[in-house]
PDB file of C-alpha atoms in Angstrom:
ATOM      1  CA  UNK S 254       0.000   0.000   0.000  1.00  0.00           C
ATOM      2  CA  UNK S 255       1.144   3.566  -0.742  1.00  0.00           C
ATOM      3  CA  UNK S 256       3.135   5.189   2.063  1.00  0.00           C
ATOM      4  CA  UNK S 257       0.999   8.335   1.761  1.00  0.00           C
ATOM      5  CA  UNK S 258      -2.141   6.458   2.792  1.00  0.00           C
ATOM      6  CA  UNK S 259      -3.418   4.634   5.848  1.00  0.00           C
ATOM      7  CA  UNK S 260      -5.803   1.698   5.832  1.00  0.00           C
ATOM      8  CA  UNK S 261      -8.306   0.461   8.409  1.00  0.00           C
ATOM      9  CA  UNK S 262     -10.145  -2.829   8.202  1.00  0.00           C
ATOM     10  CA  UNK S 263     -12.767  -4.455  10.401  1.00  0.00           C
ATOM     11  CA  UNK S 264     -14.482  -7.613   9.114  1.00  0.00           C
ATOM     12  CA  UNK S 265     -15.538  -6.698   5.559  1.00  0.00           C
ATOM     13  CA  UNK S 266     -15.375  -2.899   6.067  1.00  0.00           C
ATOM     14  CA  UNK S 267     -12.228  -1.493   4.468  1.00  0.00           C
ATOM     15  CA  UNK S 268     -11.214   2.157   4.626  1.00  0.00           C
ATOM     16  CA  UNK S 269      -8.312   3.960   2.925  1.00  0.00           C
ATOM     17  CA  UNK S 270      -7.374   7.484   4.055  1.00  0.00           C
ATOM     18  CA  UNK S 271      -4.906  10.125   2.936  1.00  0.00           C
ATOM     19  CA  UNK S 272      -4.009  13.469   4.520  1.00  0.00           C
ATOM     20  CA  UNK S 273      -2.680  16.284   2.346  1.00  0.00           C
ATOM     21  CA  UNK S 274      -3.046  20.063   2.008  1.00  0.00           C
ATOM     22  CA  UNK S 275      -4.295  19.893  -1.606  1.00  0.00           C
ATOM     23  CA  UNK S 276      -7.254  18.019  -3.092  1.00  0.00           C
ATOM     24  CA  UNK S 277      -5.159  16.962  -6.080  1.00  0.00           C
ATOM     25  CA  UNK S 278      -2.615  15.252  -3.839  1.00  0.00           C
ATOM     26  CA  UNK S 279      -5.348  13.351  -1.982  1.00  0.00           C
ATOM     27  CA  UNK S 280      -6.870  12.285  -5.288  1.00  0.00           C
ATOM     28  CA  UNK S 281      -3.502  11.002  -6.551  1.00  0.00           C
ATOM     29  CA  UNK S 282      -2.801   9.082  -3.334  1.00  0.00           C
ATOM     30  CA  UNK S 283      -6.217   7.414  -3.262  1.00  0.00           C
ATOM     31  CA  UNK S 284      -6.064   6.538  -6.966  1.00  0.00           C
ATOM     32  CA  UNK S 285      -2.663   4.899  -6.484  1.00  0.00           C
ATOM     33  CA  UNK S 286      -3.862   2.969  -3.424  1.00  0.00           C
ATOM     34  CA  UNK S 287      -6.969   1.734  -5.215  1.00  0.00           C
ATOM     35  CA  UNK S 288      -4.889   0.588  -8.173  1.00  0.00           C
ATOM     36  CA  UNK S 289      -2.679  -1.493  -5.867  1.00  0.00           C
ATOM     37  CA  UNK S 290      -5.805  -2.862  -4.219  1.00  0.00           C
ATOM     38  CA  UNK S 291      -7.172  -3.851  -7.616  1.00  0.00           C
ATOM     39  CA  UNK S 292      -3.963  -5.751  -8.398  1.00  0.00           C
ATOM     40  CA  UNK S 293      -4.256  -7.574  -5.079  1.00  0.00           C
ATOM     41  CA  UNK S 294      -7.842  -8.549  -5.900  1.00  0.00           C
ATOM     42  CA  UNK S 295      -6.833  -9.900  -9.297  1.00  0.00           C
ATOM     43  CA  UNK S 296      -3.994 -11.984  -7.849  1.00  0.00           C
ATOM     44  CA  UNK S 297      -6.337 -13.535  -5.275  1.00  0.00           C
ATOM     45  CA  UNK S 298      -9.318 -13.985  -7.616  1.00  0.00           C
ATOM     46  CA  UNK S 299     -11.415 -11.384  -5.820  1.00  0.00           C
ATOM     47  CA  UNK S 300     -13.775  -8.788  -7.230  1.00  0.00           C
ATOM     48  CA  UNK S 301     -14.074  -5.227  -6.022  1.00  0.00           C
ATOM     49  CA  UNK S 302     -17.367  -3.366  -6.135  1.00  0.00           C
ATOM     50  CA  UNK S 303     -16.875   0.310  -7.116  1.00  0.00           C
ATOM     51  CA  UNK S 304     -20.649   0.838  -7.029  1.00  0.00           C
ATOM     52  CA  UNK S 305     -20.629   0.310  -3.242  1.00  0.00           C
ATOM     53  CA  UNK S 306     -17.464   2.318  -2.644  1.00  0.00           C
ATOM     54  CA  UNK S 307     -17.766   5.906  -1.458  1.00  0.00           C
ATOM     55  CA  UNK S 308     -15.320   8.769  -1.112  1.00  0.00           C
ATOM     56  CA  UNK S 309     -15.510  11.758   1.224  1.00  0.00           C
ATOM     57  CA  UNK S 310     -13.310  14.730   2.138  1.00  0.00           C
ATOM     58  CA  UNK S 311     -12.869  16.030   5.686  1.00  0.00           C
ATOM     59  CA  UNK S 312     -11.809  19.669   5.853  1.00  0.00           C
ATOM     60  CA  UNK S 313     -12.684  23.006   7.473  1.00  0.00           C
ATOM     61  CA  UNK S 314     -12.607  25.272   4.414  1.00  0.00           C
ATOM     62  CA  UNK S 315     -16.166  26.382   3.843  1.00  0.00           C
ATOM     63  CA  UNK S 316     -15.463  27.430   0.269  1.00  0.00           C
ATOM     64  CA  UNK S 317     -14.686  23.789  -0.557  1.00  0.00           C
ATOM     65  CA  UNK S 318     -17.750  22.357   1.168  1.00  0.00           C
ATOM     66  CA  UNK S 319     -19.308  20.988  -2.032  1.00  0.00           C
ATOM     67  CA  UNK S 320     -16.062  20.262  -3.853  1.00  0.00           C
ATOM     68  CA  UNK S 321     -16.043  16.608  -4.949  1.00  0.00           C
ATOM     69  CA  UNK S 322     -13.121  14.211  -5.050  1.00  0.00           C
ATOM     70  CA  UNK S 323     -13.025  12.869  -8.587  1.00  0.00           C
ATOM     71  CA  UNK S 324     -11.582   9.457  -7.817  1.00  0.00           C
ATOM     72  CA  UNK S 325     -12.006   6.476 -10.112  1.00  0.00           C
ATOM     73  CA  UNK S 326     -11.558   2.802  -9.368  1.00  0.00           C
ATOM     74  CA  UNK S 327     -11.214   0.406 -12.237  1.00  0.00           C
ATOM     75  CA  UNK S 328     -12.494   3.145 -14.549  1.00  0.00           C
ATOM     76  CA  UNK S 329     -15.668   3.723 -12.489  1.00  0.00           C
ATOM     77  CA  UNK S 330     -16.148   7.117 -10.774  1.00  0.00           C
ATOM     78  CA  UNK S 331     -16.709   6.694  -7.041  1.00  0.00           C
ATOM     79  CA  UNK S 332     -19.719   8.247  -5.329  1.00  0.00           C
ATOM     80  CA  UNK S 333     -19.008  11.398  -3.295  1.00  0.00           C
ATOM     81  CA  UNK S 334     -20.858  11.013  -0.001  1.00  0.00           C
ATOM     82  CA  UNK S 335     -21.373  13.927   2.384  1.00  0.00           C
ATOM     83  CA  UNK S 336     -22.103  11.763   5.425  1.00  0.00           C
ATOM     84  CA  UNK S 337     -20.517   8.332   5.002  1.00  0.00           C
ATOM     85  CA  UNK S 338     -21.170   5.630   7.580  1.00  0.00           C
ATOM     86  CA  UNK S 339     -18.252   3.548   8.851  1.00  0.00           C
ATOM     87  CA  UNK S 340     -18.845   0.851  11.469  1.00  0.00           C
ATOM     88  CA  UNK S 341     -22.221   2.370  12.268  1.00  0.00           C
ATOM     89  CA  UNK S 342     -20.865   5.887  12.912  1.00  0.00           C
ATOM     90  CA  UNK S 343     -22.077   8.660  10.608  1.00  0.00           C
ATOM     91  CA  UNK S 344     -19.221  10.977   9.644  1.00  0.00           C
ATOM     92  CA  UNK S 345     -19.429  14.615   8.538  1.00  0.00           C
ATOM     93  CA  UNK S 346     -17.100  17.108   6.885  1.00  0.00           C
ATOM     94  CA  UNK S 347     -15.855  18.747  10.097  1.00  0.00           C
ATOM     95  CA  UNK S 348     -15.862  15.532  12.184  1.00  0.00           C
ATOM     96  CA  UNK S 349     -18.214  17.158  14.678  1.00  0.00           C
ATOM     97  CA  UNK S 350     -20.388  13.991  14.542  1.00  0.00           C
ATOM     98  CA  UNK S 351     -23.500  16.166  14.600  1.00  0.00           C
ATOM     99  CA  UNK S 352     -25.343  13.947  12.114  1.00  0.00           C
ATOM    100  CA  UNK S 353     -24.481  10.784  14.023  1.00  0.00           C
ATOM    101  CA  UNK S 354     -25.858  12.190  17.282  1.00  0.00           C
ATOM    102  CA  UNK S 355     -28.972  13.374  15.459  1.00  0.00           C
ATOM    103  CA  UNK S 356     -29.547   9.895  14.033  1.00  0.00           C
ATOM    104  CA  UNK S 357     -28.832   8.289  17.409  1.00  0.00           C
ATOM    105  CA  UNK S 358     -31.477  10.465  19.038  1.00  0.00           C
ATOM    106  CA  UNK S 359     -34.020   9.197  16.505  1.00  0.00           C
ATOM    107  CA  UNK S 360     -32.968   5.606  17.218  1.00  0.00           C
ATOM    108  CA  UNK S 361     -33.654   6.102  20.920  1.00  0.00           C
ATOM    109  CA  UNK S 362     -37.141   7.469  20.300  1.00  0.00           C
ATOM    110  CA  UNK S 363     -38.350   4.234  18.703  1.00  0.00           C
ATOM    111  CA  UNK S 364     -37.562   1.938  21.675  1.00  0.00           C
ATOM    112  CA  UNK S 365     -38.899   4.678  23.943  1.00  0.00           C
ATOM    113  CA  UNK S 366     -42.286   4.145  22.299  1.00  0.00           C
ATOM    114  CA  UNK S 367     -42.048   0.422  23.038  1.00  0.00           C
ATOM    115  CA  UNK S 368     -41.183   1.186  26.631  1.00  0.00           C
ATOM    116  CA  UNK S 369     -44.133   3.566  26.887  1.00  0.00           C
ATOM    117  CA  UNK S 370     -46.488   0.838  25.679  1.00  0.00           C
ATOM    118  CA  UNK S 371     -45.177  -1.515  28.358  1.00  0.00           C
ATOM    119  CA  UNK S 372     -46.089   0.996  31.045  1.00  0.00           C
ATOM    120  CA  UNK S 373     -49.745   0.776  29.985  1.00  0.00           C
ATOM    121  CA  UNK S 374     -49.982  -2.906  30.873  1.00  0.00           C
ATOM    122  CA  UNK S 375     -51.214  -3.845  34.320  1.00  0.00           C
ATOM    123  CA  UNK S 376     -49.288  -7.109  34.264  1.00  0.00           C
ATOM    124  CA  UNK S 377     -45.566  -7.679  33.802  1.00  0.00           C
ATOM    125  CA  UNK S 378     -44.622  -4.007  33.713  1.00  0.00           C
ATOM    126  CA  UNK S 379     -42.741  -3.930  36.993  1.00  0.00           C
ATOM    127  CA  UNK S 380     -40.013  -1.387  37.624  1.00  0.00           C
ATOM    128  CA  UNK S 381     -37.375  -4.114  37.245  1.00  0.00           C
ATOM    129  CA  UNK S 382     -38.788  -5.186  33.857  1.00  0.00           C
ATOM    130  CA  UNK S 383     -38.955  -1.618  32.610  1.00  0.00           C
ATOM    131  CA  UNK S 384     -35.421  -0.885  33.776  1.00  0.00           C
ATOM    132  CA  UNK S 385     -33.996  -3.976  32.059  1.00  0.00           C
ATOM    133  CA  UNK S 386     -35.907  -3.135  28.875  1.00  0.00           C
ATOM    134  CA  UNK S 387     -34.654   0.461  28.947  1.00  0.00           C
ATOM    135  CA  UNK S 388     -31.027  -0.599  29.352  1.00  0.00           C
ATOM    136  CA  UNK S 389     -31.276  -3.280  26.665  1.00  0.00           C
ATOM    137  CA  UNK S 390     -33.134  -1.251  24.032  1.00  0.00           C
ATOM    138  CA  UNK S 391     -32.866   2.478  24.679  1.00  0.00           C
ATOM    139  CA  UNK S 392     -29.522   2.951  26.397  1.00  0.00           C
ATOM    140  CA  UNK S 393     -27.715   0.398  24.228  1.00  0.00           C
ATOM    141  CA  UNK S 394     -28.813   2.313  21.112  1.00  0.00           C
ATOM    142  CA  UNK S 395     -28.019   5.682  22.625  1.00  0.00           C
ATOM    143  CA  UNK S 396     -24.548   4.742  23.843  1.00  0.00           C
ATOM    144  CA  UNK S 397     -23.333   2.886  20.760  1.00  0.00           C
ATOM    145  CA  UNK S 398     -19.764   3.973  19.888  1.00  0.00           C
ATOM    146  CA  UNK S 399     -19.973   6.709  22.535  1.00  0.00           C
ATOM    147  CA  UNK S 400     -16.174   6.824  23.072  1.00  0.00           C
ATOM    148  CA  UNK S 401     -15.998   8.295  19.557  1.00  0.00           C
ATOM    149  CA  UNK S 402     -18.517  11.123  19.986  1.00  0.00           C
ATOM    150  CA  UNK S 403     -18.751  11.549  23.777  1.00  0.00           C
ATOM    151  CA  UNK S 404     -16.745  14.804  23.726  1.00  0.00           C
ATOM    152  CA  UNK S 405     -18.570  16.298  20.760  1.00  0.00           C
ATOM    153  CA  UNK S 406     -20.185  19.688  21.345  1.00  0.00           C
ATOM    154  CA  UNK S 407     -23.466  18.165  20.150  1.00  0.00           C
ATOM    155  CA  UNK S 408     -23.486  15.242  22.613  1.00  0.00           C
ATOM    156  CA  UNK S 409     -25.887  17.064  24.952  1.00  0.00           C
ATOM    157  CA  UNK S 410     -28.592  16.918  22.281  1.00  0.00           C
ATOM    158  CA  UNK S 411     -29.054  13.222  23.085  1.00  0.00           C
ATOM    159  CA  UNK S 412     -29.801  13.849  26.770  1.00  0.00           C
ATOM    160  CA  UNK S 413     -33.544  14.671  26.372  1.00  0.00           C
ATOM    161  CA  UNK S 414     -34.237  11.312  24.696  1.00  0.00           C
ATOM    162  CA  UNK S 415     -32.409   9.346  27.413  1.00  0.00           C
ATOM    163  CA  UNK S 416     -34.044  11.463  30.117  1.00  0.00           C
ATOM    164  CA  UNK S 417     -37.445  10.455  28.702  1.00  0.00           C
ATOM    165  CA  UNK S 418     -36.337   6.837  28.919  1.00  0.00           C
ATOM    166  CA  UNK S 419     -35.424   7.298  32.563  1.00  0.00           C
ATOM    167  CA  UNK S 420     -38.731   9.081  33.222  1.00  0.00           C
ATOM    168  CA  UNK S 421     -40.812   6.186  31.863  1.00  0.00           C
ATOM    169  CA  UNK S 422     -39.409   3.608  34.300  1.00  0.00           C
ATOM    170  CA  UNK S 423     -40.906   4.990  37.544  1.00  0.00           C
ATOM    171  CA  UNK S 424     -43.756   6.723  35.718  1.00  0.00           C
ATOM    172  CA  UNK S 425     -42.507  10.216  36.513  1.00  0.00           C
ATOM    173  CA  UNK S 426     -43.972  13.400  35.077  1.00  0.00           C
ATOM    174  CA  UNK S 427     -42.059  16.023  33.096  1.00  0.00           C
ATOM    175  CA  UNK S 428     -41.741  18.393  36.097  1.00  0.00           C
ATOM    176  CA  UNK S 429     -40.070  15.610  38.102  1.00  0.00           C
ATOM    177  CA  UNK S 430     -36.516  16.531  39.042  1.00  0.00           C
ATOM    178  CA  UNK S 431     -33.990  14.598  36.939  1.00  0.00           C
ATOM    179  CA  UNK S 432     -31.724  13.907  39.911  1.00  0.00           C
ATOM    180  CA  UNK S 433     -34.619  12.191  41.688  1.00  0.00           C
ATOM    181  CA  UNK S 434     -35.381  10.130  38.575  1.00  0.00           C
ATOM    182  CA  UNK S 435     -31.829   8.826  38.377  1.00  0.00           C
ATOM    183  CA  UNK S 436     -31.910   7.938  42.063  1.00  0.00           C
ATOM    184  CA  UNK S 437     -35.229   6.099  41.695  1.00  0.00           C
ATOM    185  CA  UNK S 438     -34.141   4.093  38.661  1.00  0.00           C
ATOM    186  CA  UNK S 439     -30.564   3.443  39.739  1.00  0.00           C
ATOM    187  CA  UNK S 440     -29.304   4.671  36.364  1.00  0.00           C
ATOM    188  CA  UNK S 441     -26.586   7.314  36.246  1.00  0.00           C
ATOM    189  CA  UNK S 442     -27.074  10.498  34.182  1.00  0.00           C
ATOM    190  CA  UNK S 443     -26.299  10.249  30.478  1.00  0.00           C
ATOM    191  CA  UNK S 444     -23.114  12.323  30.592  1.00  0.00           C
ATOM    192  CA  UNK S 445     -21.734  10.207  33.457  1.00  0.00           C
ATOM    193  CA  UNK S 446     -22.471   6.927  31.664  1.00  0.00           C
ATOM    194  CA  UNK S 447     -20.835   8.196  28.468  1.00  0.00           C
ATOM    195  CA  UNK S 448     -17.712   9.320  30.291  1.00  0.00           C
ATOM    196  CA  UNK S 449     -17.384   5.996  32.124  1.00  0.00           C
ATOM    197  CA  UNK S 450     -17.796   4.057  28.863  1.00  0.00           C
ATOM    198  CA  UNK S 451     -15.098   6.197  27.243  1.00  0.00           C
ATOM    199  CA  UNK S 452     -12.695   5.620  30.129  1.00  0.00           C
ATOM    200  CA  UNK S 453     -13.268   1.874  30.043  1.00  0.00           C
ATOM    201  CA  UNK S 454     -12.598   1.804  26.293  1.00  0.00           C
ATOM    202  CA  UNK S 455      -9.458   3.925  26.745  1.00  0.00           C
ATOM    203  CA  UNK S 456      -8.150   1.699  29.546  1.00  0.00           C
ATOM    204  CA  UNK S 457      -8.513  -1.357  27.313  1.00  0.00           C
ATOM    205  CA  UNK S 458      -6.243   0.276  24.718  1.00  0.00           C
ATOM    206  CA  UNK S 459      -3.437   0.979  27.183  1.00  0.00           C
ATOM    207  CA  UNK S 460      -0.398  -1.311  26.988  1.00  0.00           C
ATOM    208  CA  UNK S 461      -0.379  -4.113  29.539  1.00  0.00           C
ATOM    209  CA  UNK S 462       2.491  -3.791  31.982  1.00  0.00           C
ATOM    210  CA  UNK S 463       4.276  -6.747  33.486  1.00  0.00           C
ATOM    211  CA  UNK S 464       2.563  -6.909  36.839  1.00  0.00           C
ATOM    212  CA  UNK S 465       4.685  -9.866  37.974  1.00  0.00           C
ATOM    213  CA  UNK S 466       8.025  -8.103  37.566  1.00  0.00           C
ATOM    214  CA  UNK S 467       8.066  -6.948  41.176  1.00  0.00           C
ATOM    215  CA  UNK S 468       6.527 -10.119  42.568  1.00  0.00           C
ATOM    216  CA  UNK S 469       8.104 -13.365  43.608  1.00  0.00           C
ATOM    217  CA  UNK S 470       6.255 -15.726  41.289  1.00  0.00           C
ATOM    218  CA  UNK S 471       7.704 -18.913  42.770  1.00  0.00           C
ATOM    219  CA  UNK S 472       8.442 -18.164  46.419  1.00  0.00           C
ATOM    220  CA  UNK S 473      10.694 -20.651  48.189  1.00  0.00           C
ATOM    221  CA  UNK S 474       9.444 -22.081  51.482  1.00  0.00           C
ATOM    222  CA  UNK S 475      11.209 -21.016  54.623  1.00  0.00           C
ATOM    223  CA  UNK S 476      13.561 -23.701  55.961  1.00  0.00           C
TER     224      UNK S 476
END
């Protein structure tokens, strides 16, 4: 692969990136990388699909907002996508993740409706059942990939949807204080949960130190 590019792969999702100060340089780097990828496919009897391949530019120059990257793969022009989705995270030009948070908020509203219907049943809708349902459906959707967007300036826009989830569990009204709701349900506020999830993810990426270096692994018995 070209030294001017970086590649990321997870399962069948493959991403090639290039960072330059000029659009022409990025176009040349991506074209070269895709050509090498095509040769690899041919040697291994694989087939690329340019129709499902998208290209996007990330930059802060407003005058180039709608400027496309004219990249071709195997003679086929690639689609310029404003908000590409990679591993379930919606990207945008400035990497503010505003669109992803907006879409996540809509995803939380749907399970919230299911949770609201459960509260109307006289049987089976105990507080424990509602809490488990909220964590499994609503909070899991709302916190997906949160280490990526937790520090975005738009992250607070998701709080109202998760607050509604928390309000449905004990059957609280809108004027009910949010701090009391979190105490009743035993669920931490949204910003706290997001920060904890980010720290856990970060700790898993830290290098593992040799914890046994200062320990006597095979102590000898006293004679």
